Coordinates of C-alpha atoms and ligand atoms in Angstrom, one line a residue:
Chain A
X1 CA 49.0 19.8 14.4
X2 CA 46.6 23.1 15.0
X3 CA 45.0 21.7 17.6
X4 CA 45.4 25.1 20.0
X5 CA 42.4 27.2 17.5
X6 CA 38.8 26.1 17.6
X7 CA 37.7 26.0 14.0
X8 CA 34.1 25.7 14.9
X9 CA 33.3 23.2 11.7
X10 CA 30.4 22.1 10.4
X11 CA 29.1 18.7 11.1
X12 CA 27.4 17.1 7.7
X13 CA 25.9 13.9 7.6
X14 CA 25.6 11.8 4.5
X15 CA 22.5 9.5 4.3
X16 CA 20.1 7.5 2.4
X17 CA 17.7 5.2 4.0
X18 CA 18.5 3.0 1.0
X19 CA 21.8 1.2 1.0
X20 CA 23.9 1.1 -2.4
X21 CA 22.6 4.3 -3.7
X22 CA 26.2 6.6 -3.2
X23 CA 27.0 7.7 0.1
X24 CA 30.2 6.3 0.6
X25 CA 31.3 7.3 -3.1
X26 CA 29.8 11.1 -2.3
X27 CA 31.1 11.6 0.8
X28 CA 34.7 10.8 0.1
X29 CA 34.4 13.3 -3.2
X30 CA 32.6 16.2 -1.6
X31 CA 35.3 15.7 1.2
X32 CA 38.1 15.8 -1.6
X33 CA 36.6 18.6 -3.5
X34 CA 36.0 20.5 -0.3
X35 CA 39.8 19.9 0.5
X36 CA 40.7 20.4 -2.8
X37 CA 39.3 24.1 -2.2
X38 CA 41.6 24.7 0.8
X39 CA 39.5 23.1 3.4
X40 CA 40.3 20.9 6.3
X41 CA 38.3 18.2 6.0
X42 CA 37.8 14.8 8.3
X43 CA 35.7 11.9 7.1
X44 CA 34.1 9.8 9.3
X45 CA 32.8 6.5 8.4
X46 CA 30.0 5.2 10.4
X47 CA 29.2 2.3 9.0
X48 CA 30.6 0.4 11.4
X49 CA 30.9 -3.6 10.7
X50 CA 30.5 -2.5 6.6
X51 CA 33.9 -0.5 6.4
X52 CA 34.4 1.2 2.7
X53 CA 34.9 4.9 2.9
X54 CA 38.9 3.8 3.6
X55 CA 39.1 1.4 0.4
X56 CA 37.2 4.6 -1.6
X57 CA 39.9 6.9 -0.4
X58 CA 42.6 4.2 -1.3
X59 CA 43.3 4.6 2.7
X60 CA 42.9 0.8 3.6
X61 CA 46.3 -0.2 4.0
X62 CA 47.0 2.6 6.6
X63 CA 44.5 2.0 9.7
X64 CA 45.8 0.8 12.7
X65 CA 42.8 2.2 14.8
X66 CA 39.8 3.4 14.1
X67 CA 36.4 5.2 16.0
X68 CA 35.6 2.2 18.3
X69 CA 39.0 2.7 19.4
X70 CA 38.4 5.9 20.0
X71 CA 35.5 6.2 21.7
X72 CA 36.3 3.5 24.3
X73 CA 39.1 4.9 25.0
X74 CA 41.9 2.8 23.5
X75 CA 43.6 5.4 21.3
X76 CA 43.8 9.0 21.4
X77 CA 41.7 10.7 18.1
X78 CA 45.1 11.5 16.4
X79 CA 46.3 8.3 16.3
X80 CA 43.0 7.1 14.6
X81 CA 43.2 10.1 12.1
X82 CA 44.8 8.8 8.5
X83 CA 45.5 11.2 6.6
X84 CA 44.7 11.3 2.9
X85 CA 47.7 10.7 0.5
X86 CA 46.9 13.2 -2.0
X87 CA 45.6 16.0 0.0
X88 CA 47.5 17.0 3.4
X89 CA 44.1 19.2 4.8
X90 CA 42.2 15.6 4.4
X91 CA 42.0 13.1 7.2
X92 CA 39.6 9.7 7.6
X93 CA 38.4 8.2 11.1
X94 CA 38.1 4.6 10.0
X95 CA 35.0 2.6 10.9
X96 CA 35.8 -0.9 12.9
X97 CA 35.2 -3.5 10.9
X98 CA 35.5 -6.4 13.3
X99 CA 32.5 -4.9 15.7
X100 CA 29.0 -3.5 15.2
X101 CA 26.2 -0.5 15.3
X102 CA 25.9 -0.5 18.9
X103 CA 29.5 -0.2 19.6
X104 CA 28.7 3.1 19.6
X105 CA 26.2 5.6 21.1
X106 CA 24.5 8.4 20.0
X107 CA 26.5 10.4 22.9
X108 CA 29.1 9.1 21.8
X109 CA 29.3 10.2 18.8
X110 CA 28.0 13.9 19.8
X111 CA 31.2 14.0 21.8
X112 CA 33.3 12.9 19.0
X113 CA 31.8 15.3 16.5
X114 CA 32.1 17.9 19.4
X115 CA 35.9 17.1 19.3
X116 CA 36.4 17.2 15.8
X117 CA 34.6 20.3 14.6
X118 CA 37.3 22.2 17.0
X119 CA 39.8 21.1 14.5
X120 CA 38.3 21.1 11.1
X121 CA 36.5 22.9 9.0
X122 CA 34.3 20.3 7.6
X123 CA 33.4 17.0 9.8
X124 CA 32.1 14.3 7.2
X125 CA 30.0 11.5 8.7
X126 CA 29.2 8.6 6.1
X127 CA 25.9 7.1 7.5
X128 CA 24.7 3.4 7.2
X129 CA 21.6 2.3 5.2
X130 CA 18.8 2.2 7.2
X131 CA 16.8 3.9 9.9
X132 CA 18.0 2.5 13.5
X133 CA 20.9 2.7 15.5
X134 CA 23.6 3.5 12.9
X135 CA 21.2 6.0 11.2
X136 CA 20.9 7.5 14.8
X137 CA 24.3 7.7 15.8
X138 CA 25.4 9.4 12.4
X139 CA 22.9 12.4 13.1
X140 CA 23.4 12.7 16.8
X141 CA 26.3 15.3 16.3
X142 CA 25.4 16.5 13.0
X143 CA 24.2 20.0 12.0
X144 CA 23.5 19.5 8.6
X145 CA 22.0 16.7 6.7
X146 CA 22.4 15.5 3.0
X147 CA 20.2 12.7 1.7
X148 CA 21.1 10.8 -1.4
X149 CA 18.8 9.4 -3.2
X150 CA 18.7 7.2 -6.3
X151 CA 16.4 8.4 -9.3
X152 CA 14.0 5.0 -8.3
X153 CA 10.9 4.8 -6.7
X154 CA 12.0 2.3 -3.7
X155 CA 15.1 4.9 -2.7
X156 CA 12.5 7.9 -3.1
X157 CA 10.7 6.1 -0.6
X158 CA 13.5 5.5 1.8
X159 CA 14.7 9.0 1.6
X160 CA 11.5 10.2 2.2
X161 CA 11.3 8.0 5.3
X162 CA 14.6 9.3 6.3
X163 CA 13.3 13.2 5.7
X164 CA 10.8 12.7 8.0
X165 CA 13.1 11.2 10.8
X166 CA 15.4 14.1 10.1
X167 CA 12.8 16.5 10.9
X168 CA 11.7 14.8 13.6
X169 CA 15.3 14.8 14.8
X170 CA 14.7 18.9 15.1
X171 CA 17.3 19.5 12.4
X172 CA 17.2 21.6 9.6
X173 CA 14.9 20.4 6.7
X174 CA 17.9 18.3 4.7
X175 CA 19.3 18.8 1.2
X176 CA 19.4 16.6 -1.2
X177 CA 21.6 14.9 -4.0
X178 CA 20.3 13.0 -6.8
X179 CA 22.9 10.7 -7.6
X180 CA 23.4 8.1 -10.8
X181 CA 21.0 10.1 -12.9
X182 CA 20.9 8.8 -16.6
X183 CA 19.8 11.6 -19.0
X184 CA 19.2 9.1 -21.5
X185 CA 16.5 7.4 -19.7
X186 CA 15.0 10.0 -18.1
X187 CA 14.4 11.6 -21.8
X188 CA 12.8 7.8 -22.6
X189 CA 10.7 7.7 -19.8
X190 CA 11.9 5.0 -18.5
X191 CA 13.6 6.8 -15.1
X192 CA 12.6 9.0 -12.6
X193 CA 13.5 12.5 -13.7
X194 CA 14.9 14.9 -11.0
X195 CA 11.5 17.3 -11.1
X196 CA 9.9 13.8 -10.3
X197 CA 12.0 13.5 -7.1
X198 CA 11.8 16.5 -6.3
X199 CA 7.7 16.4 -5.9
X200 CA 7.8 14.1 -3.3
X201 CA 10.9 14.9 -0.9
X202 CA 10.2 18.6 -1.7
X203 CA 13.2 19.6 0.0
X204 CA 16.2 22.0 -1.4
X205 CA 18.6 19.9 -3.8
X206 CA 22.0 20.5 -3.5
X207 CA 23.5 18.3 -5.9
X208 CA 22.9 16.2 -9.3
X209 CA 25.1 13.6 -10.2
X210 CA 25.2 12.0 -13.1
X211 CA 25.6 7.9 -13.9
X212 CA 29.0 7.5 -14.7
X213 CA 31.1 4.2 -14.9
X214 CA 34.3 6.2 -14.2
X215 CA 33.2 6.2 -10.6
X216 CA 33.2 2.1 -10.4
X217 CA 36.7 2.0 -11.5
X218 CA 38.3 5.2 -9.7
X219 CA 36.4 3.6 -6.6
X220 CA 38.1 0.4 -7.0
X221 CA 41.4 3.0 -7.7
X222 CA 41.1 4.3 -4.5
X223 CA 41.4 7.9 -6.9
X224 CA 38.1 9.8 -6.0
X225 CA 36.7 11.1 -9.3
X226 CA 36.4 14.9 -7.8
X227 CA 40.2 15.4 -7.9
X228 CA 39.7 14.2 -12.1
X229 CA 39.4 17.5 -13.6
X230 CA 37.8 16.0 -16.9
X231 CA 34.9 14.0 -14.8
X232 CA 31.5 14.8 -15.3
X233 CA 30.9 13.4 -11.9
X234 CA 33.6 14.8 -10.5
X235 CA 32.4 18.3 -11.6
X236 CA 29.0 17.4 -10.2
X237 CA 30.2 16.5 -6.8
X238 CA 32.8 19.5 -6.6
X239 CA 29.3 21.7 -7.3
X240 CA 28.3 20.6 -4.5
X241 CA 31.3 21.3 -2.0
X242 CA 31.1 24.8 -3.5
X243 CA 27.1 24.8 -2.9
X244 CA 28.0 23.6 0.8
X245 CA 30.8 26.8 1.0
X246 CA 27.6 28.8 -0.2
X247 CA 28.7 29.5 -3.7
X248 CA 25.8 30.5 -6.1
X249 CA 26.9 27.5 -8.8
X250 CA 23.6 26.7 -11.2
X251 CA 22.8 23.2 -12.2
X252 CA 25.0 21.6 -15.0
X253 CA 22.2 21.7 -17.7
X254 CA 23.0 17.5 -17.8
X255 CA 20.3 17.6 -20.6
X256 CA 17.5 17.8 -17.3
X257 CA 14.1 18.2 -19.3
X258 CA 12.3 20.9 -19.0
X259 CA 10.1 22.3 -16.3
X260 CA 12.8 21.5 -13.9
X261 CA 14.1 24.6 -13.9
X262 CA 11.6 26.2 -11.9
X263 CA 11.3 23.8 -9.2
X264 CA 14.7 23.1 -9.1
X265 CA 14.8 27.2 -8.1
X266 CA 12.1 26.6 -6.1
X267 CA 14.0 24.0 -3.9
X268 CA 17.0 26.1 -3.9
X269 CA 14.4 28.5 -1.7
X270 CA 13.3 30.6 -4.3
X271 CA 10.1 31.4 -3.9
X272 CA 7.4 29.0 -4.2
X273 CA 5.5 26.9 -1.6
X274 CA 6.7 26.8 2.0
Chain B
X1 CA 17.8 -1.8 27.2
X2 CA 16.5 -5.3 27.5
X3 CA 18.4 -6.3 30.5
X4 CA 16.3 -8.2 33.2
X5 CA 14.0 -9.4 30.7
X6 CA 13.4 -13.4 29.6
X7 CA 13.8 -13.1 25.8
X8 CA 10.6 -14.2 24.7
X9 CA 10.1 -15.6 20.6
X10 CA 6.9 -14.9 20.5
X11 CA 4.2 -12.2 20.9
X12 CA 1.8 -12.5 23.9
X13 CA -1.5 -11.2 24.9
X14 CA -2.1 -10.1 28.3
X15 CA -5.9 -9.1 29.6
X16 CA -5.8 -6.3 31.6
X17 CA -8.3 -4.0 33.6
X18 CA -7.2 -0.8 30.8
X19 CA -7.8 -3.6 27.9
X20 CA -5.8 -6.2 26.0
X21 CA -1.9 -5.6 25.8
X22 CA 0.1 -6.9 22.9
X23 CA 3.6 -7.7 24.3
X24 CA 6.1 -7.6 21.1
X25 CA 9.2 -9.8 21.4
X26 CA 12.8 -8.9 21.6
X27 CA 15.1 -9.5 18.8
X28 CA 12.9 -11.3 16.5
X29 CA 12.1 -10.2 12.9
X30 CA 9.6 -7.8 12.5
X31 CA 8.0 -10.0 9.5
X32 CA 8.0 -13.0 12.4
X33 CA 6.2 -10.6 14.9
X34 CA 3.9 -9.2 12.3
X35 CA 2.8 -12.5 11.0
X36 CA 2.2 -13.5 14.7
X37 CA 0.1 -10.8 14.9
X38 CA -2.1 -11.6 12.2
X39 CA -1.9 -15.1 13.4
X40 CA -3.9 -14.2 16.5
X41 CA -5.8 -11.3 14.7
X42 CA -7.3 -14.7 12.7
X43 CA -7.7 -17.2 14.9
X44 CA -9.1 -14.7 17.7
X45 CA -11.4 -12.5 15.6
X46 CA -14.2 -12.1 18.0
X47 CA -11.8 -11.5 21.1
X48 CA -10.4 -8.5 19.5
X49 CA -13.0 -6.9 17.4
X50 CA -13.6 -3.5 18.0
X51 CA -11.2 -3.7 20.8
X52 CA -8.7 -1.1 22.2
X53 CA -5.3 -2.2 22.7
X54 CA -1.7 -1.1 24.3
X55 CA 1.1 -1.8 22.0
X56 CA 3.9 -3.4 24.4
X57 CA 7.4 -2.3 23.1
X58 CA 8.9 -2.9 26.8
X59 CA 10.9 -5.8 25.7
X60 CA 11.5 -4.5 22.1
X61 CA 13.3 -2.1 20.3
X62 CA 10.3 1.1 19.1
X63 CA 10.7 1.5 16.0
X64 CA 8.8 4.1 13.7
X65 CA 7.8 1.6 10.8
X66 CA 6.6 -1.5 12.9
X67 CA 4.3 0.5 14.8
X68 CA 2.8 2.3 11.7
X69 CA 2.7 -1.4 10.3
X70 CA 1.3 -3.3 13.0
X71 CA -1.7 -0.3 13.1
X72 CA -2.6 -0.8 10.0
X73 CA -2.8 -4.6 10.0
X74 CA -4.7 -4.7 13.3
X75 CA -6.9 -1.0 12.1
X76 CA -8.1 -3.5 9.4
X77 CA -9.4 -5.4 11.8
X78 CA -11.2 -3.0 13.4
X79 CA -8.8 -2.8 16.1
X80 CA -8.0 0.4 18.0
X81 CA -4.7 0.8 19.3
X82 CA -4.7 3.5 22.3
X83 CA -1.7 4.1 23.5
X84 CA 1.7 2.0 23.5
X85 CA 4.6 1.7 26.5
X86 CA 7.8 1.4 26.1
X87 CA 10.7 0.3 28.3
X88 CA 12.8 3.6 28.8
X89 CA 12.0 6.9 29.1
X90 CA 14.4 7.5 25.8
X91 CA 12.0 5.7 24.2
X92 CA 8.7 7.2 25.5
X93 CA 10.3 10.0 24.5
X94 CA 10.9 8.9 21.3
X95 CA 7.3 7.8 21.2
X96 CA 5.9 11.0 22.5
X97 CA 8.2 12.7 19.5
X98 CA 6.5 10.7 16.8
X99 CA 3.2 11.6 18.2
X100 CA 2.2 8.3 19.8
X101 CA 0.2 8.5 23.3
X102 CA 2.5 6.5 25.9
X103 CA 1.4 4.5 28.8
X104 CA 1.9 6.6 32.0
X105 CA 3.2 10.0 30.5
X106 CA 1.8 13.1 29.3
X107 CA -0.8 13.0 26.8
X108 CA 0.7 13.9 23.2
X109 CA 0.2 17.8 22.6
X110 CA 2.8 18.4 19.7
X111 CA 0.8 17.0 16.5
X112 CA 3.5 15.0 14.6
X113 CA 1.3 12.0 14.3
X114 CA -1.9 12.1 16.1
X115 CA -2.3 9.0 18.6
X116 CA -5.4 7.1 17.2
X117 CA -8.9 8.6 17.9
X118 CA -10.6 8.5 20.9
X119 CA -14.5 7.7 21.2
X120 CA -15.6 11.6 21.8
X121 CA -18.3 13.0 19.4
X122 CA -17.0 13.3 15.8
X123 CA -19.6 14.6 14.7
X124 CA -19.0 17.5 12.6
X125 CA -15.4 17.9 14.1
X126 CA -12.0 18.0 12.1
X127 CA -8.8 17.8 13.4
X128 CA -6.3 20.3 11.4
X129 CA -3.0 19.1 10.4
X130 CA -0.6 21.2 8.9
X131 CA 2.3 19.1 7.5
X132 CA 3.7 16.6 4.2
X133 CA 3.0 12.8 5.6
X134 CA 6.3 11.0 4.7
X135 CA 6.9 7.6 4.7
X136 CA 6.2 6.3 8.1
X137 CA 4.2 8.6 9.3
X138 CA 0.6 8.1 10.4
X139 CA -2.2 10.6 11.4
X140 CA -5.1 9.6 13.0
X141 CA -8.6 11.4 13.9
X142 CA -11.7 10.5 15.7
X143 CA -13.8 12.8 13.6
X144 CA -12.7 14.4 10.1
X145 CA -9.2 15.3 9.0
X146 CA -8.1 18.4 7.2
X147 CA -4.2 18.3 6.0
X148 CA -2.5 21.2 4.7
X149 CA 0.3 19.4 2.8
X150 CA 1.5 15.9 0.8
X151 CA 0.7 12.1 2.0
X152 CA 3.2 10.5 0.7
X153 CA 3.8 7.2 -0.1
X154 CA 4.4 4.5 2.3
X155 CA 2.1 7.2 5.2
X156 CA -1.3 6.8 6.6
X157 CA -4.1 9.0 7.2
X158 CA -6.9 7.6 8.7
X159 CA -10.7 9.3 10.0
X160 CA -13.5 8.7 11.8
X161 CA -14.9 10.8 9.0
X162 CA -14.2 12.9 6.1
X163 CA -10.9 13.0 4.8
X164 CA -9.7 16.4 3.3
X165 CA -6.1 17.0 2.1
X166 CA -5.3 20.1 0.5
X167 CA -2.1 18.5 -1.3
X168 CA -1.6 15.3 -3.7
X169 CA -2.3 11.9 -2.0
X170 CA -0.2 9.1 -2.9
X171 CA 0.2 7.3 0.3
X172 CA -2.7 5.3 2.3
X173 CA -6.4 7.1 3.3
X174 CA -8.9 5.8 5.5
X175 CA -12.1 7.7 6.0
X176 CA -15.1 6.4 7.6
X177 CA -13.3 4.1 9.4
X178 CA -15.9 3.0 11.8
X179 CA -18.2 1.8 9.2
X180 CA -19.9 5.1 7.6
X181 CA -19.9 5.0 4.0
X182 CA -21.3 8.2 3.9
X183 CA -17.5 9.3 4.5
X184 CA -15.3 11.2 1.5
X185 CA -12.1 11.5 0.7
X186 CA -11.3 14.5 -1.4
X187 CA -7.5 15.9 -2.5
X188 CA -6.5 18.3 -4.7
X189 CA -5.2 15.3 -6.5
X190 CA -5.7 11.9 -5.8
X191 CA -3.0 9.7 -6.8
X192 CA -3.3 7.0 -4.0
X193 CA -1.6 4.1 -3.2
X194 CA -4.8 2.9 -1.6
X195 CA -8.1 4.2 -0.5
X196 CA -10.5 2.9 2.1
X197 CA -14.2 3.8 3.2
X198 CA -15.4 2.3 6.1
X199 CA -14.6 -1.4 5.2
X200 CA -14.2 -0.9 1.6
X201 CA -11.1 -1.3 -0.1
X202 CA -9.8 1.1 -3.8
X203 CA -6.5 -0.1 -4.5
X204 CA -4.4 1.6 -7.2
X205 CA -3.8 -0.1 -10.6
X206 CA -0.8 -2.4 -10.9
X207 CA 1.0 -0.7 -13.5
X208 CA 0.4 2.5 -15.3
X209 CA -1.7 4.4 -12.6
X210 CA -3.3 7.2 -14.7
X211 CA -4.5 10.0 -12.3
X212 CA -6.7 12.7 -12.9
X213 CA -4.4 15.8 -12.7
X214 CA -7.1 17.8 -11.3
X215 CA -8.8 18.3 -7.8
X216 CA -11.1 14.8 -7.0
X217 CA -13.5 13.3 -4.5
X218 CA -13.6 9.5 -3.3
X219 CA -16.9 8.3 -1.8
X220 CA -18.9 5.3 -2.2
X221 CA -21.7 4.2 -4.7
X222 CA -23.2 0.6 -5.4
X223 CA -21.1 -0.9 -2.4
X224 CA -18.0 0.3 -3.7
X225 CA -15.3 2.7 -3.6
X226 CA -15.5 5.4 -6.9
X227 CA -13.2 8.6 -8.0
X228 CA -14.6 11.8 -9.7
X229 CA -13.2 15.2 -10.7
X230 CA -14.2 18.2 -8.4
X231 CA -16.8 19.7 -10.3
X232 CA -17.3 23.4 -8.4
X233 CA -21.2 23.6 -9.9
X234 CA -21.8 20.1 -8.4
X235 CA -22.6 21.6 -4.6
Ligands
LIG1 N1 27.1 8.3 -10.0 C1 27.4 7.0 -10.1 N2 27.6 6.4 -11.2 C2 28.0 5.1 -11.3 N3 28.2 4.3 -10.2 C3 28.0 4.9 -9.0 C4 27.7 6.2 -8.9 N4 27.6 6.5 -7.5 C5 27.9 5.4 -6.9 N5 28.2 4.4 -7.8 C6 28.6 3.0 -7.4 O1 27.5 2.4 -6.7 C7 28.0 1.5 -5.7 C8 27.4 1.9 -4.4 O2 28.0 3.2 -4.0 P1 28.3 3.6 -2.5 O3 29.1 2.5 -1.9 O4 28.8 4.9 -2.5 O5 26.9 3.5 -1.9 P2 26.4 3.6 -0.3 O6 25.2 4.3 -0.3 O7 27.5 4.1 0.5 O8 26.2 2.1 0.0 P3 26.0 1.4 1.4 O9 24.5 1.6 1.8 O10 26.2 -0.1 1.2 O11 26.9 2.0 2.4 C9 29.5 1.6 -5.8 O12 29.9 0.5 -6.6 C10 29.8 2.9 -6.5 O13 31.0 2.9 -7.2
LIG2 MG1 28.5 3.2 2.2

């Protein structure tokens, strides 16, 4: 392996406040997509006790350890690193599934991100729902932050919360992704449009993903839907990694009514309010 | 982080020379501690009226949302909370960050949240707060409160006095809270969750909240709580 080179990557963390609302699913496509592009790219789940970004990645069968291991000392990190099966540059630090949150510590974790970002590009951390000790060990190392978000009022809420923690973590103001958007209802009324998010987090979005079955069953697959070419999602998610690598990629016009336009270049920093 | 102490189930109240101390358990459910607290907040109403108290999160994990909680059950009983202590100095910390005043550290300069009022003059003072409320956040002045920015749902913002947000208000406001129901709350929209003056309580409709899309002033007439558009030729 490169291990001589310090790559200097960038540590991104994936959370929600709200469990069930697409972490797991984005972070193991953005991770692809950003591959995909040439990238080397580690994922690191965690959620510790709730393992799933291995079964995502179709990676299950293949851990022997995984990050408790690692940070008490019981493996070396390349024995814990799986790499993916489809892309060579892609690798997965598994979460334990047998232990718990405080297994591991904020420090902890700093260190391991500290390790990793000397030989990747990209360092991947797939948080846990909720606010406390997982939540606070996935940002410890992080330098970046995405939120997902659900178009619903209770996981606008949540993210919200999380915003505010994130802020108050002294980290850049995070981006976020709209995930499971249904263009169909949001033209009925009956679901919170992405201009309507966007009000209330007013922060930068970096990503709309749209509600697409495909993703239950390439999940249960272990085939993440940003390597499907003719994916709606998949194109959605790879938007993103090529957001992330700074690319200038507009908004799939996913029939988002109108009026969003504006704020949505408004988030992207745009002019418009502070 | 809890080593060395008894587990305890249940919250206790101390007396002490600096006021009555709250001391939260360890490891119990916040809804079990909460309802505790509003346990004693009923059977005790006298003993803690108007009172100051010290939040005790030696023994127990702070956490953001149970304090913010647990002020505005016991701020709706006219109960004060002044500052709250906490077991490590990661936590004070952690408090200090959030904007909380903690027991034996440096007063709070950095205006995240504002630790709740103090009893100096409010007349004709306003605090300033430049910042979108999120969820979990609280903001509290002795006087009146100006806020450059959002409250958004699920945050608090509660004032001796007059409450002025130059933003939308969809979260929780409290002016007036020490009884004056000369107090306002005005917004360049008002789309609450809930209002208050002084002991009066404007909660939003159930379903189908329609809000005036234009600039609007809360205050109170005929004992209770009423919204109007901002007229400019009414002043
Ligand atoms: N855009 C989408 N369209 C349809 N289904 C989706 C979409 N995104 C995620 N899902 C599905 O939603 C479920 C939850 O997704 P995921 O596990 O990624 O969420 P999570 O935020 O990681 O959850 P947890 O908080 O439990 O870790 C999965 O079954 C996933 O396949
Ligand atoms: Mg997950």
């Amino acid at each position: 392996m490169e291990e001589q080179q310090d790559r200097n990557g960038r540590v991104i963390t994936i959370t929600s406040g709200k469990g069930g609302v697409g972490k797991t699913t984005t972070t193991a496509n953005v991770g692809a997509a950003l591959a995909a592009q040439g990238k080397s790219v580690v994922l690191v789940d965690a959620d510790i006790g709730l393992r799933n970004l291995d079964i995502v990645l179709g990676l299950e069968n293949r851990i022997v350890y995984d990050i408790v291991d690692v940070v008490e000392g019981r493996c070396r990190l390349r024995q814990a690193l799986i790499r993916d099966k489809r892309l060579s540059n892609l690798a997965l630090i598994p979460a334990a599934q047998t232990r718990d949150k405080e297994a591991v510590s904020p420090e902890q974790m700093r260190e391991l991100c500290a390790e990793l970002r000397q030989q990747f590009d990209f360092v991947l951390i797939d948080s846990p729902a909720g606010i406390e000790r997982g939540f606070r060990n996935a940002i410890a190392g992080a330098d970046e932050v995405l939120v997902v978000t659900n178009p619903e009022v209770s996981a606008v809420r949540d993210a919200d919360r999380i915003v505010g923690l994130v802020e108050a973590a002294e980290l850049p103001p995070p981006r976020l992704i709209v995930n499971r958007i249904d263009p169909e209802l949001v033209r009925r009324g009956d679901m919170l449009s992405v201009e309507d998010v966007l009000e209330i987090l007013a922060i930068p979005l970096i990503g709309v993903v749209p509600a697409d079955e495909a993703i239950v069953t390439s999940t249960n697959r272990g085939e993440p839907v940003a390597l499907d070419p003719q994916s709606r999602a998949g194109q959605a998610f790879r938007d993103i990694a090529a957001r992330l690598l700074g690319e200038d990629v507009p908004f799939q016009p996913l029939e988002i009514p109108n009026g969003v336009w504006r704020r949505m270049l408004r988030a992207l920093g745009f002019g418009g309010r502070a | 982080m809890l080593d060395g102490q008894r587990a305890e189930a249940a919250v206790r109240v101390r007396g002490t020379q600096d006021g009555v101390r709250l001391l939260l358990p360890p490891t119990v459910p916040f809804a079990t501690v909460l309802a505790q607290v509003q346990d004693l907040l009923e059977t005790r109403p006298t003993f803690f009226h108007g009172s100051a108290l010290t939040l005790d999160f030696t023994e127990r994990e702070p956490q953001l949302n149970e304090i913010v909680t647990l002020q505005q059950v016991l701020d709706a009983r006219g109960v004060r909370v002044q500052a709250i202590s906490a077991g490590t100095a990661e936590y004070r910390e952690r408090l200090a960050r959030w904007g909380y005043r903690t027991e034996g550290a440096e007063p709070v300069r950095r205006l995240r949240l504002i630790a709740p009022g103090s009893d100096e003059e409010t007349d004709g003072k306003a605090t300033y707060v430049r910042r979108t409320l999120r969820s979990g956040m609280a903001v509290e002045a002795a006087g009146h409160l100006v806020l450059l920015g959002d409250v958004n749902p699920g945050a608090l913002v509660v004032a001796g006095g007059d409450v002025l947000v130059w933003g939308v208000v969809r979260g929780t406001v409290h002016a007036g809270r020490n009884g004056d129901t000369e107090a306002v709350i005005a917004a360049l929209r008002l789309a609450p969750m809930q209002l208050r003056i002084a002991n009066l309580v404007a909660r939003a409709p159930d379903r189908g909240a329609q809000h005036l899309d234009a600039p609007a002033l809360a205050r109170v007439a005929d004992g209770q709580i009423v919204i109007e558009p901002w007229r400019i030729e009414r002043r």
